[in-house]
Amino acid sequence: MAAPAAHDGTQQRVVIENCSVATVDASDTEYPSGHVVVAGNRIESVGSGPAPSGLENVVRRIDAEGHLLTPGLVNTHHHFYQWITRGLATDHNLFDWLVALYPTWARIDEPMAYAAAQGSLAVMARGGVTTAMDHHYVYPRDAGDLSGAIIRAARETGVRFTLARGSMDRGKSDGGLPPDFAVETLDGALSATEETVDTYHDASFDAMTQIAVAPCSPFSVSTELLRDAAQLARRKGVRLHTHGSETVEEEKFCHELFGMGPTDYFESTGWLGEDVWMAHCVHMNDSDIAAFARTRTGVAHCPSSNARLAAGIARVPDMLAAGVPVGLGVDGTASNESGELHTELRNALLVNRLGPHRERALNARQALRLGTYGGAEVLGRAEQIGSIEPGKLADLVLWKMDTVAHASIADPVTALVFGAAAPVALALVNGEPVVENSRLTRVDEDAIARSTRTEARRLAAIAGLTD
Ligand SMILES: [Zn+2]
């Protein structure tokens, strides 16, 4: 990993001052009225009061009174393609929902994947996400270059991005859930994943595109694919991602097929480690949590999706107490139609307070940390993003907190987490605006709304959902 470059004094500077600042550093340092100076694509300084005087090359100076500045939000679990299958199978548990939707998903093609990625990215960015991820695992034969289309959409939107190149090779005839025509072969999945890593993965400090190796789940992937994928990722030096311990049905499936629970099964296939993060982890016993903590395996907590599919409440307070890295995810938008991460801060806090730890489960600062630094940790990027500290990349969000929705709430971090979804006045990635006044700066939201509707209708027609 390259060390941050020293600022040479000639870089253009952006100054944001006169706002509340929540740094989410190791001490949770906050400034009721503070400043941040951005030089090039890095944070140069952060502190109390106005920015230092005498700064040169200041190209933009923002008086941010009435705003809260935080690190950009980091999403750690999503399936972009589901943007065009929202609002279907709305009263199902996970397995029934998967069985209902797989035949439709198996019909996606490149224009659909591109439009769905644009829609997913647009709504996340507008809600303060500066680092996105997509776990894409549906690669029907002859569907075109789906990974390339998804990465193109991310680059156009301007957000930092991890594509978790997924795969499925356990079709119905092998005891899995997906129909046979929606799965790849073992060798086909592995070679396509390796090619994606070779083509797109950037290991540099300020990388905009990274690739992870991401077989879908124990009930759609063979044991061989899990084992070989872990070896591939370690040979290439990239991260591993999958779904784990999402529902009681999955737990039962693992016991019946493998004679052990999901965490033991993952351990037996090389899938616990500091280079691994898993979505959900709802059904974890004490020894599962201890294994994740011991191996520094990360978790993407997806509270809305878990509620939508009646999966249960992940034991986030126990995971944090044990030292498990935890980030937040929206999950695919066929199981969380909103697709926003800033509302997940609130949902994570509220859902966890319904569990055994009640009002002590999570507080507003912990929720903000899950959505920022915690996410950076599970994506393996905590040295570069996730907190406001000198030398880190300038991925920042300025939340507008002086409207009627928030102005009377006593504390800005509480207002952000407990209050209504706050508008994003400005979102910077690498010091460059991707959102200004709640509008995307680089892509046309209205055109995306039209193309996602067109592609959703085209998919529904091909899948036989409409006449
Ligand atoms: Zn998922």
Coordinates of N, CA, C and O in Angstrom, one line a residue, residues 79-247:
H79 N -27.0 -5.5 -4.3 CA -27.1 -6.2 -5.6 C -27.8 -5.2 -6.5 O -29.0 -5.1 -6.5
F80 N -27.0 -4.5 -7.3 CA -27.5 -3.4 -8.1 C -28.6 -3.9 -9.0 O -29.6 -3.1 -9.3
Y81 N -28.5 -5.1 -9.6 CA -29.4 -5.5 -10.7 C -30.9 -5.5 -10.1 O -31.8 -5.4 -10.9
Q82 N -31.0 -5.7 -8.8 CA -32.4 -5.8 -8.3 C -33.1 -4.4 -8.3 O -34.3 -4.4 -8.0
W83 N -32.4 -3.4 -8.7 CA -33.1 -2.1 -8.9 C -34.3 -2.2 -9.8 O -35.3 -1.4 -9.7
I84 N -34.2 -3.1 -10.8 CA -35.4 -3.2 -11.7 C -36.3 -4.3 -11.4 O -37.1 -4.7 -12.2
T85 N -36.2 -4.9 -10.2 CA -37.2 -5.9 -9.8 C -37.7 -5.5 -8.4 O -37.8 -6.4 -7.5
R86 N -37.9 -4.3 -8.2 CA -38.4 -3.8 -6.8 C -39.9 -4.0 -6.8 O -40.6 -3.8 -7.8
G87 N -40.4 -4.2 -5.5 CA -41.8 -4.3 -5.3 C -42.4 -5.6 -5.7 O -43.7 -5.7 -5.8
L88 N -41.6 -6.6 -5.9 CA -42.1 -8.0 -6.2 C -42.0 -8.9 -5.0 O -41.1 -8.7 -4.2
A89 N -42.8 -9.9 -4.9 CA -42.6 -10.9 -3.8 C -42.5 -10.2 -2.5 O -41.5 -10.4 -1.7
T90 N -43.4 -9.3 -2.2 CA -43.3 -8.4 -1.0 C -43.6 -9.1 0.3 O -43.3 -8.5 1.4
D91 N -44.2 -10.2 0.3 CA -44.7 -10.8 1.6 C -44.1 -12.2 1.7 O -44.8 -13.2 2.1
H92 N -42.8 -12.4 1.5 CA -42.1 -13.7 1.4 C -40.9 -13.7 2.4 O -40.3 -12.7 2.6
N93 N -40.6 -14.9 2.9 CA -39.3 -15.0 3.6 C -38.2 -15.3 2.5 O -38.5 -15.4 1.3
L94 N -36.9 -15.3 3.0 CA -35.8 -15.3 2.0 C -35.9 -16.4 1.0 O -35.8 -16.2 -0.2
F95 N -36.1 -17.7 1.4 CA -36.1 -18.8 0.4 C -37.2 -18.7 -0.6 O -37.0 -18.9 -1.8
D96 N -38.4 -18.4 -0.1 CA -39.6 -18.2 -1.0 C -39.4 -17.1 -1.9 O -39.7 -17.1 -3.1
W97 N -38.8 -16.0 -1.4 CA -38.5 -14.8 -2.2 C -37.5 -15.1 -3.3 O -37.7 -14.7 -4.5
L98 N -36.5 -15.9 -3.0 CA -35.4 -16.2 -4.0 C -36.1 -17.1 -5.0 O -35.8 -16.9 -6.2
V99 N -36.8 -18.1 -4.6 CA -37.4 -19.0 -5.6 C -38.4 -18.2 -6.5 O -38.4 -18.5 -7.7
A100 N -39.1 -17.2 -6.0 CA -40.0 -16.5 -6.8 C -39.3 -15.6 -7.8 O -39.8 -15.3 -8.9
L101 N -38.1 -15.1 -7.4 CA -37.4 -14.1 -8.2 C -36.3 -14.6 -9.1 O -36.0 -14.0 -10.2
Y102 N -35.7 -15.7 -8.8 CA -34.6 -16.2 -9.6 C -35.0 -16.3 -11.1 O -34.2 -15.9 -12.0
P103 N -36.1 -16.9 -11.5 CA -36.4 -17.0 -12.9 C -36.4 -15.6 -13.6 O -36.0 -15.5 -14.8
T104 N -36.9 -14.6 -13.0 CA -36.8 -13.2 -13.5 C -35.4 -12.7 -13.6 O -35.0 -12.2 -14.7
W105 N -34.7 -12.9 -12.5 CA -33.3 -12.4 -12.5 C -32.4 -13.0 -13.6 O -31.5 -12.4 -14.1
A106 N -32.7 -14.3 -13.9 CA -31.9 -15.1 -14.8 C -32.1 -14.5 -16.3 O -31.4 -14.9 -17.2
R107 N -33.0 -13.5 -16.5 CA -33.2 -12.9 -17.8 C -32.5 -11.6 -18.0 O -32.7 -11.0 -19.0
I108 N -31.7 -11.2 -17.0 CA -31.1 -9.9 -17.2 C -30.0 -9.9 -18.3 O -29.4 -10.9 -18.5
D109 N -29.8 -8.7 -18.9 CA -28.8 -8.6 -19.9 C -28.0 -7.3 -19.6 O -28.3 -6.6 -18.6
E110 N -27.1 -7.0 -20.5 CA -26.2 -5.9 -20.2 C -26.9 -4.5 -20.1 O -26.6 -3.8 -19.1
P111 N -27.8 -4.1 -21.0 CA -28.5 -2.8 -20.8 C -29.3 -2.8 -19.5 O -29.3 -1.7 -18.8
M112 N -29.8 -3.9 -19.1 CA -30.6 -3.9 -17.8 C -29.6 -3.7 -16.6 O -29.9 -2.9 -15.7
A113 N -28.5 -4.4 -16.7 CA -27.5 -4.3 -15.6 C -27.0 -2.9 -15.5 O -26.8 -2.4 -14.4
Y114 N -26.7 -2.3 -16.6 CA -26.2 -0.9 -16.6 C -27.2 0.1 -16.0 O -26.9 0.9 -15.1
A115 N -28.5 0.0 -16.5 CA -29.5 0.9 -16.0 C -29.7 0.7 -14.5 O -29.9 1.7 -13.7
A116 N -29.8 -0.6 -14.1 CA -30.0 -0.9 -12.7 C -28.9 -0.3 -11.8 O -29.1 0.2 -10.7
A117 N -27.7 -0.5 -12.3 CA -26.5 0.0 -11.6 C -26.6 1.6 -11.4 O -26.4 2.1 -10.4
Q118 N -27.0 2.2 -12.5 CA -27.1 3.7 -12.5 C -28.1 4.1 -11.5 O -27.9 5.0 -10.7
G119 N -29.3 3.4 -11.4 CA -30.3 3.8 -10.5 C -29.9 3.6 -9.0 O -30.1 4.4 -8.2
S120 N -29.2 2.4 -8.8 CA -28.8 2.1 -7.4 C -27.7 3.1 -7.0 O -27.8 3.6 -5.8
L121 N -26.8 3.4 -7.9 CA -25.7 4.4 -7.5 C -26.3 5.8 -7.3 O -25.8 6.5 -6.4
A122 N -27.2 6.2 -8.1 CA -27.8 7.5 -8.0 C -28.4 7.8 -6.7 O -28.1 8.8 -6.0
V123 N -29.2 6.8 -6.2 CA -29.9 7.0 -5.0 C -29.0 6.9 -3.8 O -29.1 7.7 -2.8
M124 N -28.0 6.1 -3.9 CA -27.0 6.0 -2.8 C -26.2 7.2 -2.7 O -26.0 7.8 -1.6
A125 N -25.7 7.7 -3.8 CA -24.8 8.9 -3.8 C -25.6 10.1 -3.3 O -25.1 10.9 -2.5
R126 N -26.8 10.3 -3.8 CA -27.7 11.4 -3.3 C -27.9 11.3 -1.8 O -28.2 12.4 -1.2
G127 N -27.8 10.2 -1.2 CA -28.0 10.0 0.2 C -26.7 9.9 1.0 O -26.6 9.4 2.1
G128 N -25.6 10.4 0.4 CA -24.3 10.5 1.1 C -23.3 9.3 1.0 O -22.3 9.3 1.7
V129 N -23.6 8.4 0.1 CA -22.7 7.3 -0.1 C -21.5 7.7 -1.0 O -21.8 8.2 -2.1
T130 N -20.3 7.6 -0.6 CA -19.2 8.0 -1.4 C -18.4 6.8 -1.8 O -17.5 6.8 -2.7
T131 N -18.6 5.6 -1.1 CA -18.0 4.3 -1.5 C -19.1 3.3 -1.6 O -19.8 3.0 -0.6
A132 N -19.3 2.8 -2.8 CA -20.4 1.8 -3.0 C -19.8 0.5 -3.3 O -18.6 0.3 -3.6
M133 N -20.6 -0.6 -3.2 CA -20.2 -1.9 -3.6 C -21.4 -2.6 -4.2 O -22.5 -2.3 -4.0
D134 N -21.1 -3.5 -5.1 CA -22.1 -4.3 -5.8 C -21.7 -5.8 -5.7 O -20.7 -6.1 -6.3
H135 N -22.5 -6.6 -5.1 CA -22.3 -8.1 -5.1 C -23.1 -8.6 -6.3 O -24.4 -8.8 -6.1
H136 N -22.5 -8.8 -7.4 CA -23.2 -9.3 -8.6 C -22.9 -10.8 -8.9 O -21.7 -11.1 -9.1
Y137 N -23.9 -11.6 -8.9 CA -23.7 -13.1 -9.0 C -24.6 -13.7 -10.0 O -24.5 -14.9 -10.2
V138 N -25.4 -12.9 -10.8 CA -26.2 -13.5 -11.8 C -25.6 -13.2 -13.2 O -25.6 -12.1 -13.6
Y139 N -25.0 -14.3 -13.8 CA -24.3 -14.1 -15.1 C -24.9 -15.1 -16.1 O -24.3 -16.1 -16.4
P140 N -26.2 -14.8 -16.6 CA -26.7 -15.7 -17.6 C -25.9 -15.8 -18.8 O -25.2 -14.9 -19.2
R141 N -25.9 -17.0 -19.5 CA -25.2 -17.1 -20.7 C -25.6 -16.1 -21.8 O -26.8 -15.8 -21.9
D142 N -24.7 -15.6 -22.5 CA -24.9 -14.6 -23.6 C -25.6 -13.3 -23.1 O -26.4 -12.7 -23.9
A143 N -25.4 -12.9 -21.9 CA -26.0 -11.7 -21.4 C -25.2 -10.5 -21.6 O -25.7 -9.3 -21.4
G144 N -24.0 -10.6 -22.2 CA -23.1 -9.5 -22.5 C -22.2 -9.3 -21.3 O -22.0 -10.1 -20.4
D145 N -21.5 -8.1 -21.3 CA -20.4 -7.8 -20.3 C -21.1 -7.1 -19.1 O -21.0 -5.9 -19.0
L146 N -21.6 -7.9 -18.2 CA -22.3 -7.3 -17.1 C -21.4 -6.6 -16.1 O -21.7 -5.5 -15.7
S147 N -20.3 -7.2 -15.8 CA -19.3 -6.6 -14.9 C -18.8 -5.2 -15.5 O -18.7 -4.2 -14.8
G148 N -18.5 -5.2 -16.7 CA -18.0 -4.0 -17.4 C -19.1 -2.9 -17.3 O -18.8 -1.7 -17.1
A149 N -20.4 -3.3 -17.6 CA -21.4 -2.3 -17.5 C -21.6 -1.7 -16.2 O -21.8 -0.5 -16.0
I150 N -21.5 -2.5 -15.1 CA -21.7 -2.1 -13.7 C -20.5 -1.1 -13.4 O -20.7 0.0 -12.8
I151 N -19.3 -1.5 -13.7 CA -18.2 -0.6 -13.4 C -18.2 0.7 -14.2 O -17.9 1.8 -13.6
R152 N -18.7 0.7 -15.4 CA -18.9 1.9 -16.2 C -19.8 2.8 -15.5 O -19.6 4.0 -15.3
A153 N -21.0 2.3 -15.0 CA -21.9 3.1 -14.3 C -21.3 3.8 -13.0 O -21.6 5.0 -12.8
A154 N -20.5 3.0 -12.3 CA -19.9 3.6 -11.1 C -18.9 4.7 -11.4 O -18.9 5.7 -10.8
R155 N -18.1 4.5 -12.5 CA -17.2 5.5 -12.9 C -17.9 6.8 -13.3 O -17.4 7.9 -13.0
E156 N -19.0 6.6 -14.0 CA -19.7 7.8 -14.5 C -20.3 8.6 -13.3 O -20.4 9.8 -13.4
T157 N -20.8 7.9 -12.3 CA -21.4 8.5 -11.2 C -20.4 9.2 -10.3 O -20.7 10.2 -9.7
G158 N -19.1 8.7 -10.3 CA -18.1 9.4 -9.6 C -17.8 8.8 -8.2 O -17.0 9.4 -7.5
V159 N -18.5 7.8 -7.8 CA -18.3 7.2 -6.4 C -17.2 6.1 -6.5 O -16.9 5.5 -7.5
R160 N -16.5 6.0 -5.3 CA -15.5 4.9 -5.2 C -16.3 3.6 -5.2 O -17.4 3.5 -4.7
F161 N -15.7 2.5 -5.7 CA -16.5 1.3 -5.9 C -15.7 0.0 -5.8 O -14.6 -0.1 -6.2
T162 N -16.4 -1.0 -5.1 CA -15.9 -2.4 -5.1 C -16.9 -3.2 -5.8 O -18.1 -3.3 -5.4
L163 N -16.5 -3.9 -6.9 CA -17.4 -4.9 -7.5 C -17.0 -6.3 -6.8 O -15.9 -6.8 -7.0
A164 N -18.0 -6.9 -6.1 CA -17.8 -8.2 -5.6 C -18.3 -9.2 -6.7 O -19.5 -9.3 -6.9
R165 N -17.3 -9.8 -7.5 CA -17.7 -10.6 -8.6 C -18.2 -11.9 -8.1 O -17.5 -12.8 -7.6
G166 N -19.5 -12.1 -8.1 CA -20.2 -13.3 -7.5 C -20.3 -14.4 -8.5 O -19.8 -14.3 -9.7
S167 N -20.9 -15.5 -8.1 CA -21.1 -16.7 -8.9 C -22.0 -17.6 -8.2 O -22.2 -17.6 -7.0
M168 N -22.7 -18.5 -9.0 CA -23.5 -19.6 -8.5 C -23.2 -20.8 -9.4 O -23.2 -20.7 -10.6
D169 N -23.0 -22.0 -8.8 CA -22.8 -23.2 -9.6 C -23.6 -24.4 -9.0 O -23.4 -25.5 -9.4
R170 N -24.5 -24.1 -8.0 CA -25.3 -25.1 -7.4 C -26.7 -24.9 -7.8 O -27.5 -24.2 -7.1
G171 N -27.1 -25.4 -9.0 CA -28.5 -25.3 -9.4 C -29.4 -26.3 -8.8 O -29.0 -27.1 -7.9
K172 N -30.7 -26.2 -9.1 CA -31.7 -27.0 -8.5 C -31.3 -28.5 -8.6 O -31.5 -29.3 -7.6
S173 N -30.8 -29.0 -9.7 CA -30.5 -30.4 -9.8 C -29.4 -30.9 -8.9 O -29.2 -32.1 -8.7
D174 N -28.6 -29.9 -8.3 CA -27.6 -30.2 -7.4 C -28.0 -29.9 -5.9 O -27.2 -29.8 -5.0
G175 N -29.3 -29.7 -5.7 CA -29.8 -29.4 -4.4 C -29.8 -28.0 -4.0 O -30.1 -27.6 -2.9
G176 N -29.4 -27.1 -5.0 CA -29.4 -25.7 -4.7 C -30.8 -25.0 -4.9 O -31.7 -25.7 -5.4
L177 N -30.9 -23.7 -4.7 CA -32.1 -23.0 -4.9 C -32.3 -22.4 -6.3 O -33.4 -22.4 -6.9
P178 N -31.2 -21.9 -7.0 CA -31.4 -21.3 -8.3 C -31.8 -22.3 -9.4 O -31.3 -23.4 -9.3
P179 N -32.5 -21.9 -10.4 CA -32.8 -22.8 -11.5 C -31.5 -23.1 -12.3 O -30.5 -22.3 -12.3
D180 N -31.3 -24.3 -12.9 CA -30.1 -24.7 -13.5 C -29.6 -23.7 -14.6 O -28.4 -23.5 -14.7
F181 N -30.5 -23.1 -15.3 CA -30.1 -22.2 -16.4 C -29.5 -20.9 -15.9 O -29.0 -20.1 -16.7
A182 N -29.6 -20.6 -14.6 CA -29.1 -19.3 -14.0 C -27.7 -19.5 -13.4 O -27.2 -18.5 -12.9
V183 N -27.1 -20.7 -13.5 CA -25.8 -20.9 -12.8 C -24.7 -21.1 -13.8 O -25.0 -21.4 -15.0
E184 N -23.5 -20.8 -13.4 CA -22.3 -21.0 -14.2 C -21.7 -22.4 -13.8 O -22.0 -23.0 -12.8
T185 N -20.7 -22.8 -14.6 CA -19.9 -24.0 -14.2 C -18.9 -23.6 -13.3 O -18.5 -22.4 -13.2
L186 N -18.3 -24.5 -12.5 CA -17.3 -24.2 -11.6 C -16.1 -23.5 -12.2 O -15.7 -22.4 -11.8
D187 N -15.6 -24.1 -13.3 CA -14.4 -23.6 -14.0 C -14.8 -22.2 -14.7 O -13.9 -21.3 -14.7
G188 N -16.0 -22.1 -15.2 CA -16.4 -20.9 -15.9 C -16.4 -19.7 -14.9 O -16.0 -18.6 -15.2
A189 N -17.0 -20.0 -13.7 CA -17.1 -19.0 -12.7 C -15.7 -18.5 -12.2 O -15.4 -17.3 -12.1
L190 N -14.8 -19.5 -12.0 CA -13.5 -19.1 -11.5 C -12.7 -18.3 -12.5 O -12.0 -17.3 -12.2
S191 N -12.7 -18.8 -13.8 CA -11.9 -18.1 -14.8 C -12.5 -16.7 -15.1 O -11.7 -15.7 -15.3
A192 N -13.8 -16.5 -15.1 CA -14.4 -15.2 -15.3 C -14.0 -14.3 -14.2 O -13.8 -13.1 -14.4
T193 N -14.0 -14.8 -12.9 CA -13.7 -14.0 -11.8 C -12.2 -13.5 -11.8 O -11.9 -12.4 -11.6
E194 N -11.4 -14.5 -12.2 CA -9.9 -14.1 -12.3 C -9.7 -13.1 -13.3 O -9.0 -12.1 -13.1
E195 N -10.4 -13.2 -14.5 CA -10.3 -12.2 -15.5 C -10.8 -10.8 -15.1 O -10.1 -9.8 -15.4
T196 N -11.8 -10.8 -14.3 CA -12.3 -9.5 -13.8 C -11.3 -8.8 -12.8 O -11.1 -7.6 -12.9
V197 N -10.7 -9.7 -12.0 CA -9.7 -9.1 -11.1 C -8.5 -8.5 -11.9 O -8.1 -7.4 -11.7
D198 N -8.1 -9.3 -12.9 CA -6.9 -8.9 -13.7 C -7.2 -7.6 -14.5 O -6.4 -6.8 -14.7
T199 N -8.5 -7.5 -14.9 CA -8.8 -6.3 -15.8 C -9.0 -5.1 -15.0 O -8.7 -4.0 -15.4
Y200 N -9.7 -5.2 -13.8 CA -10.2 -4.0 -13.1 C -9.6 -3.7 -11.8 O -9.7 -2.6 -11.3
H201 N -9.0 -4.7 -11.1 CA -8.7 -4.4 -9.7 C -7.5 -3.4 -9.6 O -6.4 -3.6 -10.2
D202 N -7.7 -2.4 -8.8 CA -6.6 -1.4 -8.6 C -6.3 -1.4 -7.1 O -7.1 -1.1 -6.2
A203 N -5.0 -1.7 -6.8 CA -4.6 -1.8 -5.4 C -4.0 -0.5 -4.8 O -3.6 -0.5 -3.7
S204 N -4.1 0.6 -5.6 CA -3.4 1.8 -5.1 C -4.2 2.5 -4.0 O -5.4 2.2 -3.8
F205 N -3.6 3.4 -3.3 CA -4.1 4.1 -2.1 C -5.4 4.7 -2.5 O -6.4 4.7 -1.7
D206 N -5.5 5.4 -3.6 CA -6.7 6.2 -4.0 C -7.5 5.5 -5.0 O -8.2 6.1 -5.8
A207 N -7.4 4.1 -5.1 CA -8.2 3.4 -6.1 C -9.6 3.7 -6.1 O -10.3 3.9 -5.1
M208 N -10.2 3.9 -7.3 CA -11.6 4.1 -7.5 C -12.4 2.8 -7.8 O -13.6 2.7 -7.6
T209 N -11.6 1.8 -8.3 CA -12.3 0.5 -8.6 C -11.5 -0.7 -8.0 O -10.3 -0.8 -8.2
Q210 N -12.2 -1.5 -7.1 CA -11.5 -2.7 -6.6 C -12.5 -3.9 -6.9 O -13.7 -3.7 -7.0
I211 N -11.9 -5.1 -6.9 CA -12.7 -6.3 -7.2 C -12.5 -7.2 -6.0 O -11.4 -7.4 -5.4
A212 N -13.6 -7.8 -5.5 CA -13.6 -8.9 -4.5 C -14.1 -10.2 -5.2 O -14.9 -10.1 -6.1
V213 N -13.7 -11.3 -4.6 CA -14.2 -12.6 -5.1 C -15.4 -13.0 -4.2 O -15.2 -13.1 -3.0
A214 N -16.5 -13.4 -4.8 CA -17.8 -13.4 -4.0 C -18.8 -14.4 -4.5 O -19.9 -14.1 -4.9
P215 N -18.5 -15.7 -4.3 CA -19.6 -16.7 -4.6 C -20.8 -16.4 -3.7 O -20.6 -15.9 -2.6
C216 N -22.0 -16.7 -4.2 CA -23.2 -16.1 -3.7 C -23.5 -16.5 -2.3 O -23.7 -15.6 -1.4
S217 N -23.7 -17.8 -2.0 CA -24.1 -18.3 -0.7 C -24.0 -19.8 -0.6 O -23.9 -20.4 -1.6
P218 N -24.0 -20.3 0.6 CA -23.9 -21.8 0.7 C -24.9 -22.6 0.0 O -24.7 -23.7 -0.5
F219 N -26.1 -22.0 -0.2 CA -27.2 -22.8 -0.8 C -27.3 -22.5 -2.3 O -28.2 -22.9 -3.0
S220 N -26.3 -21.8 -2.9 CA -26.3 -21.7 -4.4 C -24.9 -21.9 -5.0 O -24.7 -21.7 -6.2
V221 N -24.0 -22.4 -4.1 CA -22.6 -22.5 -4.5 C -22.1 -23.9 -4.0 O -22.3 -24.3 -2.9
S222 N -21.3 -24.6 -4.9 CA -20.7 -25.9 -4.4 C -19.6 -25.6 -3.4 O -19.0 -24.6 -3.4
T223 N -19.3 -26.7 -2.6 CA -18.1 -26.6 -1.7 C -16.8 -26.4 -2.4 O -16.0 -25.6 -2.0
E224 N -16.7 -27.0 -3.6 CA -15.5 -26.8 -4.4 C -15.3 -25.3 -4.8 O -14.2 -24.8 -4.8
L225 N -16.4 -24.7 -5.2 CA -16.3 -23.3 -5.7 C -15.9 -22.4 -4.5 O -15.1 -21.5 -4.6
L226 N -16.5 -22.7 -3.3 CA -16.1 -21.9 -2.1 C -14.6 -22.0 -1.9 O -13.9 -21.0 -1.7
R227 N -14.1 -23.2 -1.8 CA -12.7 -23.5 -1.5 C -11.8 -22.9 -2.6 O -10.8 -22.2 -2.3
D228 N -12.1 -23.1 -3.9 CA -11.3 -22.6 -4.9 C -11.3 -21.1 -5.0 O -10.3 -20.4 -5.3
A229 N -12.5 -20.5 -4.7 CA -12.6 -19.0 -4.7 C -11.7 -18.4 -3.7 O -11.0 -17.4 -3.9
A230 N -11.7 -19.0 -2.5 CA -10.8 -18.5 -1.4 C -9.3 -18.6 -1.8 O -8.6 -17.6 -1.6
Q231 N -9.0 -19.7 -2.5 CA -7.6 -19.8 -2.9 C -7.3 -18.7 -4.0 O -6.2 -18.1 -4.0
L232 N -8.2 -18.5 -4.9 CA -8.0 -17.5 -6.0 C -7.8 -16.1 -5.4 O -6.9 -15.4 -5.8
A233 N -8.7 -15.8 -4.5 CA -8.6 -14.4 -3.9 C -7.3 -14.2 -3.2 O -6.6 -13.2 -3.3
R234 N -6.8 -15.3 -2.5 CA -5.5 -15.1 -1.7 C -4.4 -15.1 -2.7 O -3.4 -14.3 -2.5
R235 N -4.4 -15.8 -3.8 CA -3.4 -15.8 -4.8 C -3.3 -14.4 -5.4 O -2.2 -13.9 -5.8
K236 N -4.5 -13.7 -5.6 CA -4.5 -12.4 -6.2 C -4.4 -11.3 -5.3 O -4.3 -10.1 -5.7
G237 N -4.5 -11.5 -4.0 CA -4.4 -10.4 -3.0 C -5.7 -9.6 -3.0 O -5.6 -8.3 -2.7
V238 N -6.8 -10.2 -3.2 CA -8.1 -9.4 -3.1 C -9.0 -10.0 -2.0 O -8.7 -11.1 -1.5
R239 N -10.1 -9.3 -1.7 CA -10.9 -9.7 -0.6 C -12.0 -10.7 -1.1 O -12.3 -10.9 -2.2
L240 N -12.6 -11.3 0.0 CA -13.6 -12.4 -0.2 C -14.9 -11.9 0.4 O -14.9 -11.3 1.5
H241 N -16.0 -12.1 -0.3 CA -17.3 -11.7 0.2 C -18.4 -12.8 -0.1 O -18.3 -13.4 -1.2
T242 N -19.4 -13.0 0.8 CA -20.5 -13.8 0.5 C -21.6 -13.5 1.5 O -21.5 -12.6 2.3
H243 N -22.7 -14.2 1.3 CA -23.8 -14.2 2.3 C -23.6 -15.2 3.4 O -23.2 -16.4 3.0
G244 N -23.9 -14.9 4.6 CA -23.7 -15.9 5.7 C -24.7 -15.8 6.8 O -25.1 -14.7 7.2
S245 N -25.2 -17.0 7.2 CA -26.0 -17.1 8.4 C -27.2 -16.1 8.4 O -27.5 -15.4 9.3
E246 N -27.9 -16.0 7.2 CA -28.9 -15.0 7.0 C -30.2 -15.5 7.7 O -30.9 -14.6 8.3
T247 N -30.6 -16.7 7.6 CA -31.9 -17.2 8.1 C -31.8 -18.5 8.8 O -30.9 -19.3 8.6

